[in-house]
Amino acid sequence: MSTDSPQTDSSQTNSSQTDSSPRPRLYLVDGYSNIFRAYYAIRNLSNSRGEPTNAAFGFLQMLRKLLRDEAPEHLGIAMDVSSATVRKERYEDYKAHRKPMPEDLRPQIAWIREIVEAYRIPLLEMERYEADDVLGTLAKKATAAGYDVILVSPDKDLFQLVDEHVFVLHTGRDKLYDAKGVEEDFGVPPAQVVDVLALMGDSSDNVPGVPGIGAKGAVKLLEQHGSLDALLDAADSVKRKSYREGLQTHRDDALLSKELVTIHTDLDIAFEPATLTVDEPDLDQLLELCWRLDFQQIARELEETHGGRAPELAPAECVQSADELAAALAPTLNDGGDLGVAVLGVGTPGSEALGLVFARPTADNGDEEGEGEGEHTIFADFRDAVLRTAALEQLRALVARADVRLVGHDLKEALRLLGPRCDVGCRLVDTMLLSYVTRSALRSHDFEAVVMDRLHRTPSSAKDAGFTKEGLPMPGASSLAIHAAERAVLPLRMVGRMEEDLDAPSSGGQSAEEGGDDGSLRAVYERFEEPLVSLLATMEEAGILLDTDFLAVMSDELASELAALERAIYEIAGETFNLNSPKQLGEIMFEKLGYPVVRKTRKSKSYSTDAETLENLAARGFDLPEQLLRWRELAKLKSTYVDALPQLVDDGGRIHTRFNQAVAATGRLSSSDPNLQNIPVRTELGQRLRDAFRAPEGYSLIVADYSQIELRILAHIAEEETMIEAFRRGEDIHAATAAAVFGISSQLVVPEQRRVAKMINFGIVYGMTAFGLATRLGIGRGDAKRFIDTYMERYPGVQRYTEETLDEAFETGRVTTLYGRVRQIPDIRSRNWNLRENSKRMAINAPIQGTAADLLKDAMLAVESTIRAEEPSARLLLTVHDELVLEAPSGVAEALAQSVKEAMEGVATLRAPLVVDLGLGATWGAAKS
């Protein structure tokens, strides 16, 4: 928008329509109208702490656009003070039926006021009067003082103020209104706007108006009679009966309405141009608020616009000799303390460690001041073999020291360099895991995301440093030195504030007798995450032996079966087509074969052919979807595992997955490169694939699997005595549930009833609705609801748990595990139904699944301690969901398995006892079966 004085025509315009008037301009923003417009225009926006931010974001963007496009020299923002106004005094029912401010908007008002304060824009308010009255009065006084006034608002009520020097910049339409524009769009000139509003009334403000007369009718009547007073005097002559009777009966209401909608222009407010002069914003305050609200892009733009970007760090010194490296690290080895450490190169093209970076604090790094002066940073480039050896020796010595705290992001990568079962005596302060524990709703906990979240800066990328597909950065390159410094220094600068968050109460946990911890998130970090770093590094380095010959045979067999399935599918279809094309498949099934359409995709409105749709059709007895589901299962298994895994084995025939501590928001571990946790569990082929994972000669694999751990945790948390007793008696919990739901003896339960009960048991854990249960069981929604209702009647503790958990989530925006781990639920109060319902399911599930995750981590540490004490040659290799896979000499495997079982069952004392199922065998599959 232009900065010239405004003038419009009747076309869709903004303030680029100008005249040559020399009058200065005053912009007055209607605060609450723009706040509410932003709130309703932007949906489902929240920050990483789950706090709604949509209105604050929209208002800030409106304000930035105004400042950018209009470049105002004079600006003020008017806000309502309270609901106790002169209009309320005049008419008690004024705004009486207005809904209260939405709960997710209320906390944003303080942020919006802070935004205005940071921009140093005056807030214009007056007790007993509304913002419109403040705007009207200042507009009148400013025009009398020689100013043009632009009222920034989406509210049509302000049209009554428009004249030759007052304009309305409609933020909803991005259009500037002069008197002509008002008449064209509203139907009457500004002088008659009040009369139209009085006739129409306003249901939101409870302005009565005249019943039966809307906007068009009001405009037409005023065209005929000129004013409200003249119209009321001539009411008896109005031809239309409903209008005539309305005007005759509601004359007083019309006059009252006119009084209520008329904006006051004579308040005791001084117009002082000097106080309304636009100044530079308080950039520090504005940036801090933007980072707090996760308006990262806006923050970066503000930094660029106002010169607020943080200065670069001093580059790391590239050490040239082992002696130079030892001298730089001697103070830490002698005196202990914090030391930043980072591995360069992992995760980049080639994925080999290129070197180690060490950063030693030399000054207070509690804030960003003095950046680049508070650390001594060195880089040991592994392309020098002597330096590599020296750096690893120094790292090993540092790791062994109890008075050293290694600070870094994803410290597991550093420990991996030291080989399996490195003795870790130091404290591991991992900013990736600190972020994971304290900010569970953050979308990612990688280095860039956490630095952005905590320090509000964008670190250089690996590509910036010179890591590309074509090669590695040159030794000593300045870009590499800066990149190295960031990786080691920035975690040191983040860690103080992150540890403060660790000490905040988690509002969770329980007594140690029940297996939990009292206190803060620090207990979660120190009990589970920190000690697990070295164990996972050891497991990753150990890997597991893979029988590639077995997989080669399996690949051939799958290829033959897939070919046979393709022929069968084409025969049913009557033609060949691309099995991977949803479009072609949809046409075959629903147009050619006439299958009933289950649903269509939301965006393209094409036929849905996803797994749920195919399962639904297969359950109805249709052959093609049943065959296609089998084909998809085999094709995925073959491509993802059977053919891919042999390409990943090392020279010793072992395959090494990576375990991810900071991915799943529930606290569960995941694996990648390759993902061994997604191997099908319940299918025959999935079990067979496990036979490719073997023990070396003279060793056996031990599989220790928690039995129904999530249901046991549910029974414990819910204090559901009926369920607890069934577990204590060692009963089949699904049969026991079936007996309760169907009102029969457990001896009379048939397989189908048990299947229903099993689906309900696990469905409750995952927050399944009646619709979800109906879909999975292939029954009507009414029947599914009755099953769930009966279940809740039989298990009132579970009902109470779900209600109390949802109450906690709605009140606090988060839930906690038995151990105090926090799962933030940002969208639990979302106005979007899908987001809200999904959040409710997460809220119900998170305390159960999160506690199970914590228990398994505790079990892993207990098992590692057990095998180190009893059989150091044994190794913990894998964790997959609720099971652990170990490798042990065959002669001691059975005895060790019993010790493992005792360790796992002893990590917590729950009301429903923990039970571990054991298996031994030469292969994972054999041990599992």
PDB file of N, CA, C and O in Angstrom, residues 18 23 37 102 129 142 157 233 345 352 366 378 427 464 509 554 561 574 576 596 667-668 674 689 744 904 918 921:
ATOM      1  N   THR A  18      -4.723   7.715  -4.240  1.00  0.00           N
ATOM      2  CA  THR A  18      -4.260   8.854  -3.465  1.00  0.00           C
ATOM      3  C   THR A  18      -4.669  10.160  -4.107  1.00  0.00           C
ATOM      4  O   THR A  18      -5.051  10.239  -5.268  1.00  0.00           O
ATOM      5  N   ARG A  23      -1.989  16.924   4.020  1.00  0.00           N
ATOM      6  CA  ARG A  23      -2.350  16.684   5.415  1.00  0.00           C
ATOM      7  C   ARG A  23      -1.618  15.457   5.965  1.00  0.00           C
ATOM      8  O   ARG A  23      -1.567  14.418   5.309  1.00  0.00           O
ATOM      9  N   ARG A  37     -11.001 -11.004  14.512  1.00  0.00           N
ATOM     10  CA  ARG A  37     -10.866 -11.424  13.114  1.00  0.00           C
ATOM     11  C   ARG A  37      -9.692 -12.386  12.959  1.00  0.00           C
ATOM     12  O   ARG A  37      -9.790 -13.416  12.288  1.00  0.00           O
ATOM     13  N   PRO A 102     -13.626 -16.831  24.040  1.00  0.00           N
ATOM     14  CA  PRO A 102     -13.171 -18.223  23.973  1.00  0.00           C
ATOM     15  C   PRO A 102     -11.982 -18.461  24.891  1.00  0.00           C
ATOM     16  O   PRO A 102     -11.098 -17.601  25.029  1.00  0.00           O
ATOM     17  N   TYR A 129     -16.162   3.545  28.389  1.00  0.00           N
ATOM     18  CA  TYR A 129     -16.423   3.736  26.970  1.00  0.00           C
ATOM     19  C   TYR A 129     -15.731   2.627  26.178  1.00  0.00           C
ATOM     20  O   TYR A 129     -14.750   2.022  26.630  1.00  0.00           O
ATOM     21  N   ALA A 142      -8.547  14.938  15.581  1.00  0.00           N
ATOM     22  CA  ALA A 142      -7.396  14.931  14.677  1.00  0.00           C
ATOM     23  C   ALA A 142      -7.717  15.648  13.373  1.00  0.00           C
ATOM     24  O   ALA A 142      -6.889  16.397  12.840  1.00  0.00           O
ATOM     25  N   ASP A 157     -19.478  -0.799  11.674  1.00  0.00           N
ATOM     26  CA  ASP A 157     -20.033   0.286  12.484  1.00  0.00           C
ATOM     27  C   ASP A 157     -19.234   1.570  12.318  1.00  0.00           C
ATOM     28  O   ASP A 157     -19.777   2.679  12.450  1.00  0.00           O
ATOM     29  N   ASP A 233     -41.815   8.779  11.878  1.00  0.00           N
ATOM     30  CA  ASP A 233     -42.977   9.676  11.815  1.00  0.00           C
ATOM     31  C   ASP A 233     -43.963   9.240  10.732  1.00  0.00           C
ATOM     32  O   ASP A 233     -45.177   9.469  10.848  1.00  0.00           O
ATOM     33  N   GLY A 345      30.326 -34.820  10.777  1.00  0.00           N
ATOM     34  CA  GLY A 345      30.302 -35.731   9.638  1.00  0.00           C
ATOM     35  C   GLY A 345      29.250 -36.794   9.675  1.00  0.00           C
ATOM     36  O   GLY A 345      28.816 -37.273   8.632  1.00  0.00           O
ATOM     37  N   GLU A 352      30.493 -40.778   7.733  1.00  0.00           N
ATOM     38  CA  GLU A 352      31.624 -41.170   8.558  1.00  0.00           C
ATOM     39  C   GLU A 352      32.029 -39.998   9.424  1.00  0.00           C
ATOM     40  O   GLU A 352      31.942 -38.845   9.004  1.00  0.00           O
ATOM     41  N   GLY A 366      25.814 -17.619  30.353  1.00  0.00           N
ATOM     42  CA  GLY A 366      24.395 -17.684  30.672  1.00  0.00           C
ATOM     43  C   GLY A 366      23.497 -16.951  29.710  1.00  0.00           C
ATOM     44  O   GLY A 366      22.308 -17.133  29.711  1.00  0.00           O
ATOM     45  N   ILE A 378      38.247 -26.140  19.895  1.00  0.00           N
ATOM     46  CA  ILE A 378      39.269 -26.772  19.054  1.00  0.00           C
ATOM     47  C   ILE A 378      38.645 -27.897  18.255  1.00  0.00           C
ATOM     48  O   ILE A 378      37.651 -28.498  18.653  1.00  0.00           O
ATOM     49  N   ARG A 427      29.232 -37.252  33.625  1.00  0.00           N
ATOM     50  CA  ARG A 427      27.829 -36.945  33.405  1.00  0.00           C
ATOM     51  C   ARG A 427      27.634 -36.601  31.934  1.00  0.00           C
ATOM     52  O   ARG A 427      28.468 -35.931  31.319  1.00  0.00           O
ATOM     53  N   ASP A 464      26.542 -25.964   4.220  1.00  0.00           N
ATOM     54  CA  ASP A 464      27.265 -24.701   4.366  1.00  0.00           C
ATOM     55  C   ASP A 464      28.733 -24.951   4.710  1.00  0.00           C
ATOM     56  O   ASP A 464      29.618 -24.207   4.286  1.00  0.00           O
ATOM     57  N   GLY A 509       4.366 -38.566  38.391  1.00  0.00           N
ATOM     58  CA  GLY A 509       5.180 -39.439  39.218  1.00  0.00           C
ATOM     59  C   GLY A 509       4.387 -39.965  40.392  1.00  0.00           C
ATOM     60  O   GLY A 509       3.303 -39.510  40.727  1.00  0.00           O
ATOM     61  N   MET A 554      14.312 -66.855   0.744  1.00  0.00           N
ATOM     62  CA  MET A 554      13.001 -66.285   1.039  1.00  0.00           C
ATOM     63  C   MET A 554      12.577 -65.299  -0.039  1.00  0.00           C
ATOM     64  O   MET A 554      11.394 -65.233  -0.415  1.00  0.00           O
ATOM     65  N   GLU A 561       5.422 -66.224  -5.151  1.00  0.00           N
ATOM     66  CA  GLU A 561       4.076 -66.046  -4.593  1.00  0.00           C
ATOM     67  C   GLU A 561       3.454 -64.732  -5.075  1.00  0.00           C
ATOM     68  O   GLU A 561       2.255 -64.660  -5.350  1.00  0.00           O
ATOM     69  N   GLY A 574     -10.291 -59.190 -14.702  1.00  0.00           N
ATOM     70  CA  GLY A 574     -10.576 -59.360 -16.122  1.00  0.00           C
ATOM     71  C   GLY A 574      -9.634 -58.581 -17.013  1.00  0.00           C
ATOM     72  O   GLY A 574      -9.870 -58.480 -18.223  1.00  0.00           O
ATOM     73  N   THR A 576      -5.284 -56.647 -16.989  1.00  0.00           N
ATOM     74  CA  THR A 576      -4.097 -56.249 -16.225  1.00  0.00           C
ATOM     75  C   THR A 576      -4.160 -54.751 -15.958  1.00  0.00           C
ATOM     76  O   THR A 576      -4.761 -53.998 -16.713  1.00  0.00           O
ATOM     77  N   PRO A 596     -19.220 -51.939  -3.570  1.00  0.00           N
ATOM     78  CA  PRO A 596     -19.783 -50.758  -2.894  1.00  0.00           C
ATOM     79  C   PRO A 596     -18.671 -49.773  -2.513  1.00  0.00           C
ATOM     80  O   PRO A 596     -17.614 -50.175  -2.019  1.00  0.00           O
ATOM     81  N   GLY A 667       7.774 -41.347  24.569  1.00  0.00           N
ATOM     82  CA  GLY A 667       8.922 -41.821  25.324  1.00  0.00           C
ATOM     83  C   GLY A 667       9.473 -43.129  24.811  1.00  0.00           C
ATOM     84  O   GLY A 667      10.527 -43.596  25.254  1.00  0.00           O
ATOM     85  N   ARG A 668       8.779 -43.759  23.864  1.00  0.00           N
ATOM     86  CA  ARG A 668       9.251 -45.027  23.317  1.00  0.00           C
ATOM     87  C   ARG A 668      10.503 -44.823  22.471  1.00  0.00           C
ATOM     88  O   ARG A 668      10.682 -43.792  21.832  1.00  0.00           O
ATOM     89  N   PRO A 674      18.543 -49.891   9.556  1.00  0.00           N
ATOM     90  CA  PRO A 674      17.136 -50.069   9.181  1.00  0.00           C
ATOM     91  C   PRO A 674      16.212 -50.045  10.396  1.00  0.00           C
ATOM     92  O   PRO A 674      16.649 -50.188  11.536  1.00  0.00           O
ATOM     93  N   LEU A 689      10.568 -64.139   8.984  1.00  0.00           N
ATOM     94  CA  LEU A 689      11.655 -63.204   8.732  1.00  0.00           C
ATOM     95  C   LEU A 689      12.600 -63.140   9.921  1.00  0.00           C
ATOM     96  O   LEU A 689      13.821 -62.988   9.754  1.00  0.00           O
ATOM     97  N   ILE A 744     -21.030 -63.725  31.030  1.00  0.00           N
ATOM     98  CA  ILE A 744     -21.005 -65.187  31.067  1.00  0.00           C
ATOM     99  C   ILE A 744     -19.782 -65.648  31.850  1.00  0.00           C
ATOM    100  O   ILE A 744     -18.902 -64.858  32.191  1.00  0.00           O
ATOM    101  N   MET A 904      13.749 -57.925  34.899  1.00  0.00           N
ATOM    102  CA  MET A 904      12.697 -57.181  34.223  1.00  0.00           C
ATOM    103  C   MET A 904      11.422 -57.112  35.063  1.00  0.00           C
ATOM    104  O   MET A 904      10.745 -56.082  35.102  1.00  0.00           O
ATOM    105  N   LEU A 918       9.702 -65.762  28.280  1.00  0.00           N
ATOM    106  CA  LEU A 918      11.059 -66.032  27.814  1.00  0.00           C
ATOM    107  C   LEU A 918      11.062 -66.972  26.633  1.00  0.00           C
ATOM    108  O   LEU A 918      10.181 -67.823  26.491  1.00  0.00           O
ATOM    109  N   GLY A 921      16.687 -69.679  21.526  1.00  0.00           N
ATOM    110  CA  GLY A 921      16.805 -70.380  20.253  1.00  0.00           C
ATOM    111  C   GLY A 921      18.008 -69.899  19.473  1.00  0.00           C
ATOM    112  O   GLY A 921      18.661 -68.904  19.826  1.00  0.00           O
TER     113      GLY A 921
END
